[in-house]
Amino acid sequence: MSKPLHIIRRQRRKRPREEIKSELDMTSMIDVVFLLLIFFMVATKFKQPEGTLRSWLPRDRGTSGGAPVVNPGCRFTLQMSDNIVVCYADQTTLPLHNGVYGSDDLGQAQQDFEGEWEVYGPDLQALERHIQMRKDTYMGVAAKGLPVIIDFAKDVPSVFVVNIVDLCKKLEIDDVAFAAPEIPIED
Amino acid sequence: MSKNLDFGVEQDMTPMIDIVFLLIIFFMVVTELTMNQAEIVLPVAPRAKVVEPQPGSRVLIINVSLDGKTGEDRMQLGNGEFLTEKTLFAALKGETLAFDKWEPKPNNVGEPDSAIEVLIRCDRNAPAEYFHKIFFACQKAKIYKVNLAAQYERLGNPYDVEE
């Protein structure tokens, strides 16, 4: 006669057991974690610090064909000519970068040009001198000081517009406005 | 005769795993995934300052990139779809109505202006006609505070808050 089943189980439990040493294998997890780390290190692109140049829009709309309005302030006009940005300051043509005055004189100067622009543009130092001169001789009554108006053609790279705004900020001119484009607005 | 020199020395991997996880979390937080975003190279303007948004204000960011097909408008409100002049105006108009905060004009004549500000992040080589288009849309939507984004060089302290 065999022993009952529950007695057999008890006897089995009482039998001394060999200690099973179980270790968790961390290798695969570390592999994956390192892969993730490498991915994020390679894919990370830190955000460039950005600032803001404050400006305001004019409240008037531009009109075409009208007589030019006499303005005591300083007006800059940027136009594109043969892949060169020409800057007119109060009806005066400002020199180009490195003192070049026209497309005929560009020559080697344009080849040596290593600025941040893809097209040739006005000399920023001459631009700054002009604004400073106008600011020093400004006799207006505007509370904000010399008003500066920036007018630009549509194909001018935006960096040149920003450069003028930046120079105005440098010379502590707060009244910077953009000329209203001559395009009718449909309400 | 071979002798197994097992002294039972195990290297504790816990600190290394802790550090690696911290590094992963750091990179996950600071990384800027730009898979579906247009890359914009901003112009450099040393006088550009970091302006902290005022409490209760709303700043709309309009991105102008050089990506996309030739002849297409490349204006985006935030990271949304590319917009034309009309759709940009419609979006700005919707934002002004939703925000519904208005400021009186300087001469107190006419309808008030929207209190919303617009920040233009325009690629430095993008044609300035996008400024015109954005200005139009902003004027029509009664938004007159329009700022230009730029990268600054660390000549001064860029965190000087403008008055």
Short mmCIF file of C-alpha atoms in Angstrom, two decimals:
data_model
loop_
_atom_site.label_atom_id
_atom_site.label_comp_id
_atom_site.label_asym_id
_atom_site.label_seq_id
_atom_site.Cartn_x
_atom_site.Cartn_y
_atom_site.Cartn_z
CA MET A 1 0.00 0.00 0.00
CA SER A 2 1.44 3.24 -1.06
CA LYS A 3 1.53 6.39 1.05
CA PRO A 4 -1.13 9.00 0.60
CA LEU A 5 -0.29 11.78 -1.78
CA HIS A 6 -0.28 14.60 0.78
CA ILE A 7 2.28 12.76 2.90
CA ILE A 8 4.50 12.31 -0.09
CA ARG A 9 4.33 16.05 -0.77
CA ARG A 10 5.23 16.92 2.83
CA GLN A 11 8.21 14.64 2.69
CA ARG A 12 9.32 16.27 -0.50
CA ARG A 13 9.05 19.69 1.05
CA LYS A 14 11.17 18.69 4.00
CA ARG A 15 13.88 17.43 1.73
CA PRO A 16 16.80 19.82 1.85
CA ARG A 17 16.95 21.76 -1.30
CA GLU A 18 19.94 23.11 -3.14
CA GLU A 19 20.13 26.88 -3.05
CA ILE A 20 19.47 28.28 -6.48
CA LYS A 21 21.32 31.52 -6.98
CA SER A 22 19.45 33.59 -9.52
CA GLU A 23 20.94 36.77 -10.91
CA LEU A 24 19.25 39.22 -13.16
CA ASP A 25 21.26 39.73 -16.30
CA MET A 26 21.66 43.46 -16.77
CA THR A 27 23.67 43.30 -19.95
CA SER A 28 20.84 43.71 -22.42
CA MET A 29 19.31 46.56 -20.47
CA ILE A 30 22.61 48.39 -20.32
CA ASP A 31 23.02 47.88 -24.04
CA VAL A 32 19.65 49.42 -24.75
CA VAL A 33 20.23 52.26 -22.34
CA PHE A 34 23.55 53.09 -23.93
CA LEU A 35 21.96 53.00 -27.36
CA LEU A 36 19.31 55.46 -26.19
CA LEU A 37 21.96 57.66 -24.68
CA ILE A 38 23.99 57.73 -27.86
CA PHE A 39 20.88 58.45 -29.92
CA PHE A 40 19.88 61.44 -27.83
CA MET A 41 23.44 62.73 -27.68
CA VAL A 42 23.68 62.64 -31.45
CA ALA A 43 20.16 63.89 -32.15
CA THR A 44 20.22 66.67 -29.62
CA LYS A 45 20.20 70.10 -31.11
CA PHE A 46 20.36 72.80 -28.53
CA LYS A 47 18.08 75.68 -29.15
CA GLN A 48 19.88 78.80 -30.25
CA PRO A 49 19.39 81.76 -27.95
CA GLU A 50 17.06 84.22 -29.58
CA GLY A 51 16.32 87.82 -28.89
CA THR A 52 13.67 90.23 -30.03
CA LEU A 53 13.81 93.56 -31.79
CA ARG A 54 10.70 95.49 -30.89
CA SER A 55 8.95 97.48 -33.57
CA TRP A 56 5.52 98.75 -34.38
CA LEU A 57 3.49 98.80 -37.53
CA PRO A 58 2.27 102.04 -39.03
CA ARG A 59 -1.44 102.67 -38.67
CA ASP A 60 -1.78 104.25 -42.08
CA ARG A 61 -2.00 102.39 -45.31
CA GLY A 62 0.32 103.11 -48.16
CA THR A 63 -1.01 104.79 -51.23
CA SER A 64 0.48 104.67 -54.67
CA GLY A 65 0.96 107.65 -56.94
CA GLY A 66 0.67 110.24 -54.24
CA ALA A 67 3.08 113.05 -53.57
CA PRO A 68 5.90 112.14 -51.23
CA VAL A 69 5.23 113.16 -47.69
CA VAL A 70 7.83 115.45 -46.17
CA ASN A 71 9.03 113.75 -43.05
CA PRO A 72 11.56 115.23 -40.66
CA GLY A 73 12.82 111.78 -39.78
CA CYS A 74 15.32 109.49 -41.41
CA ARG A 75 14.08 107.28 -44.19
CA PHE A 76 15.91 104.26 -45.50
CA THR A 77 14.97 102.60 -48.74
CA LEU A 78 16.35 99.20 -49.64
CA GLN A 79 16.22 98.11 -53.23
CA MET A 80 17.58 95.14 -55.10
CA SER A 81 19.75 95.79 -58.12
CA ASP A 82 21.69 93.04 -59.91
CA ASN A 83 21.81 90.85 -56.83
CA ILE A 84 23.08 93.80 -54.81
CA VAL A 85 21.09 95.49 -52.09
CA VAL A 86 21.34 99.23 -52.52
CA CYS A 87 20.45 101.39 -49.58
CA TYR A 88 19.21 104.94 -50.03
CA ALA A 89 19.29 107.05 -46.92
CA ASP A 90 17.39 110.28 -47.27
CA GLN A 91 17.97 110.33 -51.03
CA THR A 92 21.66 109.57 -50.59
CA THR A 93 23.10 106.32 -51.85
CA LEU A 94 25.12 104.64 -49.14
CA PRO A 95 28.33 102.81 -50.09
CA LEU A 96 28.33 99.07 -50.27
CA HIS A 97 30.28 96.80 -48.03
CA ASN A 98 34.03 97.53 -47.98
CA GLY A 99 33.47 100.93 -49.52
CA VAL A 100 32.40 99.62 -52.91
CA TYR A 101 30.14 102.13 -54.61
CA GLY A 102 28.70 100.32 -57.58
CA SER A 103 28.36 97.04 -59.39
CA ASP A 104 31.26 97.94 -61.67
CA ASP A 105 33.61 98.20 -58.72
CA LEU A 106 32.61 94.97 -57.08
CA GLY A 107 35.18 92.73 -58.72
CA GLN A 108 37.48 91.12 -56.23
CA ALA A 109 35.69 92.67 -53.29
CA GLN A 110 32.66 90.50 -53.88
CA GLN A 111 34.80 87.40 -54.30
CA ASP A 112 36.57 88.07 -51.06
CA PHE A 113 33.34 88.78 -49.29
CA GLU A 114 32.85 86.35 -46.45
CA GLY A 115 30.03 88.00 -44.61
CA GLU A 116 26.84 86.36 -43.53
CA TRP A 117 24.89 87.57 -46.53
CA GLU A 118 24.49 85.71 -49.77
CA VAL A 119 24.15 88.97 -51.65
CA TYR A 120 26.17 92.10 -51.39
CA GLY A 121 24.76 94.83 -49.23
CA PRO A 122 25.36 98.28 -47.81
CA ASP A 123 28.20 99.14 -45.51
CA LEU A 124 26.82 98.97 -42.02
CA GLN A 125 29.38 101.39 -40.65
CA ALA A 126 28.37 104.03 -43.20
CA LEU A 127 24.77 103.31 -42.31
CA GLU A 128 25.50 103.80 -38.64
CA ARG A 129 27.37 107.04 -39.31
CA HIS A 130 24.43 108.37 -41.30
CA ILE A 131 21.94 107.59 -38.55
CA GLN A 132 24.23 109.13 -35.94
CA MET A 133 24.61 112.27 -38.00
CA ARG A 134 20.87 112.58 -38.46
CA LYS A 135 20.29 111.95 -34.81
CA ASP A 136 22.80 114.61 -33.78
CA THR A 137 21.28 117.21 -36.08
CA TYR A 138 17.66 116.29 -35.45
CA MET A 139 15.67 119.32 -34.42
CA GLY A 140 12.26 117.75 -34.38
CA VAL A 141 9.80 117.73 -31.57
CA ALA A 142 8.91 114.06 -31.52
CA ALA A 143 8.96 112.73 -27.98
CA LYS A 144 10.74 109.57 -29.00
CA GLY A 145 13.49 111.43 -30.84
CA LEU A 146 14.49 110.90 -34.43
CA PRO A 147 11.88 108.84 -36.24
CA VAL A 148 13.28 106.26 -38.64
CA ILE A 149 11.23 104.77 -41.43
CA ILE A 150 12.39 101.67 -43.24
CA ASP A 151 11.11 101.01 -46.71
CA PHE A 152 12.18 97.94 -48.60
CA ALA A 153 11.54 96.18 -51.87
CA LYS A 154 9.98 92.75 -51.71
CA ASP A 155 13.02 90.86 -52.99
CA VAL A 156 15.47 92.26 -50.47
CA PRO A 157 16.69 89.60 -48.04
CA SER A 158 15.17 90.14 -44.65
CA VAL A 159 18.55 90.29 -42.92
CA PHE A 160 19.15 93.80 -44.25
CA VAL A 161 15.92 95.05 -42.73
CA VAL A 162 16.87 93.52 -39.41
CA ASN A 163 20.33 95.09 -39.63
CA ILE A 164 18.87 98.59 -39.87
CA VAL A 165 16.52 97.94 -36.95
CA ASP A 166 19.47 96.64 -34.97
CA LEU A 167 21.56 99.73 -35.72
CA CYS A 168 18.69 101.95 -34.59
CA LYS A 169 18.55 100.04 -31.33
CA LYS A 170 22.30 100.46 -30.98
CA LEU A 171 21.97 104.23 -31.35
CA GLU A 172 19.05 104.23 -28.89
CA ILE A 173 16.44 105.24 -31.42
CA ASP A 174 13.07 103.95 -30.37
CA ASP A 175 10.85 105.37 -33.07
CA VAL A 176 11.42 102.79 -35.78
CA ALA A 177 8.58 102.11 -38.15
CA PHE A 178 8.15 100.31 -41.42
CA ALA A 179 6.80 102.05 -44.47
CA ALA A 180 3.35 100.88 -45.33
CA PRO A 181 3.44 98.86 -48.56
CA GLU A 182 1.55 100.18 -51.49
CA ILE A 183 -0.90 97.35 -51.81
CA PRO A 184 -4.61 97.88 -51.45
CA ILE A 185 -6.23 96.06 -48.58
CA GLU A 186 -9.50 94.34 -49.16
CA ASP A 187 -11.72 94.45 -46.14
CA MET B 1 46.41 21.66 -12.50
CA SER B 2 43.88 24.38 -13.02
CA LYS B 3 42.80 26.51 -10.21
CA ASN B 4 39.64 28.57 -10.36
CA LEU B 5 40.42 31.92 -8.77
CA ASP B 6 36.89 33.01 -7.97
CA PHE B 7 37.06 35.50 -5.16
CA GLY B 8 33.38 36.44 -5.46
CA VAL B 9 34.14 40.07 -6.39
CA GLU B 10 31.31 41.69 -8.31
CA GLN B 11 31.30 45.13 -9.76
CA ASP B 12 28.34 47.17 -8.60
CA MET B 13 26.71 48.63 -11.70
CA THR B 14 24.07 50.64 -9.87
CA PRO B 15 25.78 54.07 -9.84
CA MET B 16 26.68 53.81 -13.49
CA ILE B 17 23.12 52.93 -14.44
CA ASP B 18 21.87 55.82 -12.33
CA ILE B 19 24.14 58.27 -14.10
CA VAL B 20 23.28 56.89 -17.52
CA PHE B 21 19.58 57.21 -16.81
CA LEU B 22 20.08 60.77 -15.61
CA LEU B 23 21.94 61.57 -18.82
CA ILE B 24 19.15 60.06 -20.90
CA ILE B 25 16.52 62.06 -19.06
CA PHE B 26 18.59 65.22 -19.51
CA PHE B 27 18.98 64.75 -23.24
CA MET B 28 15.33 63.79 -23.65
CA VAL B 29 14.27 67.00 -21.95
CA VAL B 30 16.60 69.42 -23.68
CA THR B 31 16.56 67.87 -27.12
CA GLU B 32 14.70 69.73 -29.78
CA LEU B 33 13.25 67.29 -32.22
CA THR B 34 12.94 69.21 -35.45
CA MET B 35 11.71 66.46 -37.71
CA ASN B 36 8.68 68.28 -39.01
CA GLN B 37 9.84 71.79 -38.39
CA ALA B 38 11.30 74.09 -40.96
CA GLU B 39 14.84 75.12 -40.27
CA ILE B 40 15.23 78.84 -39.93
CA VAL B 41 18.53 80.67 -39.81
CA LEU B 42 17.82 83.91 -38.04
CA PRO B 43 19.80 87.06 -38.73
CA VAL B 44 22.29 88.17 -36.12
CA ALA B 45 21.41 91.33 -34.26
CA PRO B 46 23.59 92.08 -31.24
CA ARG B 47 21.01 94.42 -29.78
CA ALA B 48 18.22 91.85 -29.79
CA LYS B 49 17.14 91.21 -26.25
CA VAL B 50 15.28 88.47 -24.54
CA VAL B 51 11.91 89.88 -23.63
CA GLU B 52 10.01 87.87 -21.11
CA PRO B 53 6.32 87.72 -21.98
CA GLN B 54 4.17 89.71 -19.62
CA PRO B 55 1.57 87.85 -17.59
CA GLY B 56 -1.70 87.75 -19.45
CA SER B 57 -0.11 88.64 -22.76
CA ARG B 58 -0.18 86.52 -25.86
CA VAL B 59 2.58 86.29 -28.43
CA LEU B 60 1.95 84.64 -31.77
CA ILE B 61 5.00 83.31 -33.56
CA ILE B 62 5.05 83.43 -37.34
CA ASN B 63 7.83 81.39 -38.92
CA VAL B 64 9.10 82.20 -42.39
CA SER B 65 11.44 79.56 -43.76
CA LEU B 66 13.21 78.87 -47.01
CA ASP B 67 11.93 75.32 -47.26
CA GLY B 68 9.15 74.22 -49.54
CA LYS B 69 8.49 74.45 -53.20
CA THR B 70 9.47 77.45 -55.23
CA GLY B 71 6.77 80.07 -55.35
CA GLU B 72 4.90 78.80 -52.32
CA ASP B 73 4.28 80.92 -49.33
CA ARG B 74 6.37 79.74 -46.44
CA MET B 75 4.63 81.40 -43.56
CA GLN B 76 3.58 79.28 -40.64
CA LEU B 77 1.72 80.19 -37.52
CA GLY B 78 3.79 78.32 -34.98
CA ASN B 79 4.56 74.96 -36.49
CA GLY B 80 1.29 74.69 -38.34
CA GLU B 81 0.60 74.44 -42.01
CA PHE B 82 1.96 76.83 -44.58
CA LEU B 83 -0.26 79.83 -44.92
CA THR B 84 -1.07 82.30 -47.63
CA GLU B 85 -1.86 85.92 -46.96
CA LYS B 86 -5.57 85.19 -46.72
CA THR B 87 -5.30 82.18 -44.49
CA LEU B 88 -2.78 84.00 -42.31
CA PHE B 89 -5.17 86.88 -41.90
CA ALA B 90 -7.98 84.48 -41.06
CA ALA B 91 -5.83 82.77 -38.47
CA LEU B 92 -4.76 86.06 -36.89
CA LYS B 93 -8.32 87.32 -36.90
CA GLY B 94 -9.44 84.17 -35.14
CA GLU B 95 -6.70 84.58 -32.56
CA THR B 96 -7.62 88.18 -31.82
CA LEU B 97 -11.28 87.30 -31.39
CA ALA B 98 -10.44 84.35 -29.19
CA PHE B 99 -8.03 86.36 -27.05
CA ASP B 100 -10.48 89.29 -26.92
CA LYS B 101 -8.22 91.79 -25.21
CA TRP B 102 -8.06 95.22 -26.70
CA GLU B 103 -6.02 98.35 -26.13
CA PRO B 104 -7.09 101.87 -27.03
CA LYS B 105 -5.31 103.62 -29.85
CA PRO B 106 -2.81 106.33 -28.88
CA ASN B 107 -5.22 109.07 -29.93
CA ASN B 108 -8.26 107.21 -28.58
CA VAL B 109 -9.97 107.49 -31.94
CA GLY B 110 -11.46 104.54 -33.71
CA GLU B 111 -11.66 100.92 -32.79
CA PRO B 112 -9.12 99.65 -30.28
CA ASP B 113 -6.14 97.51 -31.19
CA SER B 114 -5.65 93.93 -30.23
CA ALA B 115 -3.35 93.29 -27.29
CA ILE B 116 -1.78 90.37 -29.11
CA GLU B 117 1.86 90.62 -30.11
CA VAL B 118 3.36 88.95 -33.16
CA LEU B 119 6.92 87.69 -33.31
CA ILE B 120 8.28 87.16 -36.81
CA ARG B 121 10.96 84.49 -37.08
CA CYS B 122 12.10 85.08 -40.61
CA ASP B 123 15.02 83.32 -42.24
CA ARG B 124 17.76 85.83 -42.93
CA ASN B 125 17.77 85.05 -46.64
CA ALA B 126 14.01 84.97 -47.07
CA PRO B 127 12.75 87.84 -49.21
CA ALA B 128 11.40 90.75 -47.23
CA GLU B 129 8.11 90.55 -49.09
CA TYR B 130 7.01 88.20 -46.34
CA PHE B 131 7.32 91.11 -43.96
CA HIS B 132 4.90 92.98 -46.17
CA LYS B 133 2.48 90.07 -46.24
CA ILE B 134 2.62 89.62 -42.49
CA PHE B 135 2.30 93.35 -41.90
CA PHE B 136 -0.82 93.41 -44.06
CA ALA B 137 -2.40 90.56 -42.23
CA CYS B 138 -1.52 92.08 -38.88
CA GLN B 139 -2.87 95.49 -39.81
CA LYS B 140 -6.11 93.97 -40.99
CA ALA B 141 -6.39 91.96 -37.79
CA LYS B 142 -5.66 95.12 -35.76
CA ILE B 143 -2.36 93.85 -34.45
CA TYR B 144 0.27 96.55 -34.33
CA LYS B 145 2.90 95.14 -32.00
CA VAL B 146 5.13 93.25 -34.37
CA ASN B 147 8.58 92.15 -33.25
CA LEU B 148 11.45 90.62 -35.19
CA ALA B 149 13.36 87.64 -33.88
CA ALA B 150 17.14 87.53 -34.20
CA GLN B 151 20.11 85.80 -32.73
CA TYR B 152 22.26 87.96 -30.56
CA GLU B 153 25.93 87.87 -29.92
CA ARG B 154 26.96 87.96 -26.35
CA LEU B 155 28.36 91.46 -26.40
CA GLY B 156 26.19 92.65 -23.57
CA ASN B 157 23.88 90.97 -21.19
CA PRO B 158 21.01 89.75 -23.36
CA TYR B 159 18.83 89.21 -20.35
CA ASP B 160 18.51 92.91 -19.65
CA VAL B 161 14.78 93.31 -19.78
CA GLU B 162 13.56 96.13 -21.98
CA GLU B 163 11.59 98.80 -20.22
#
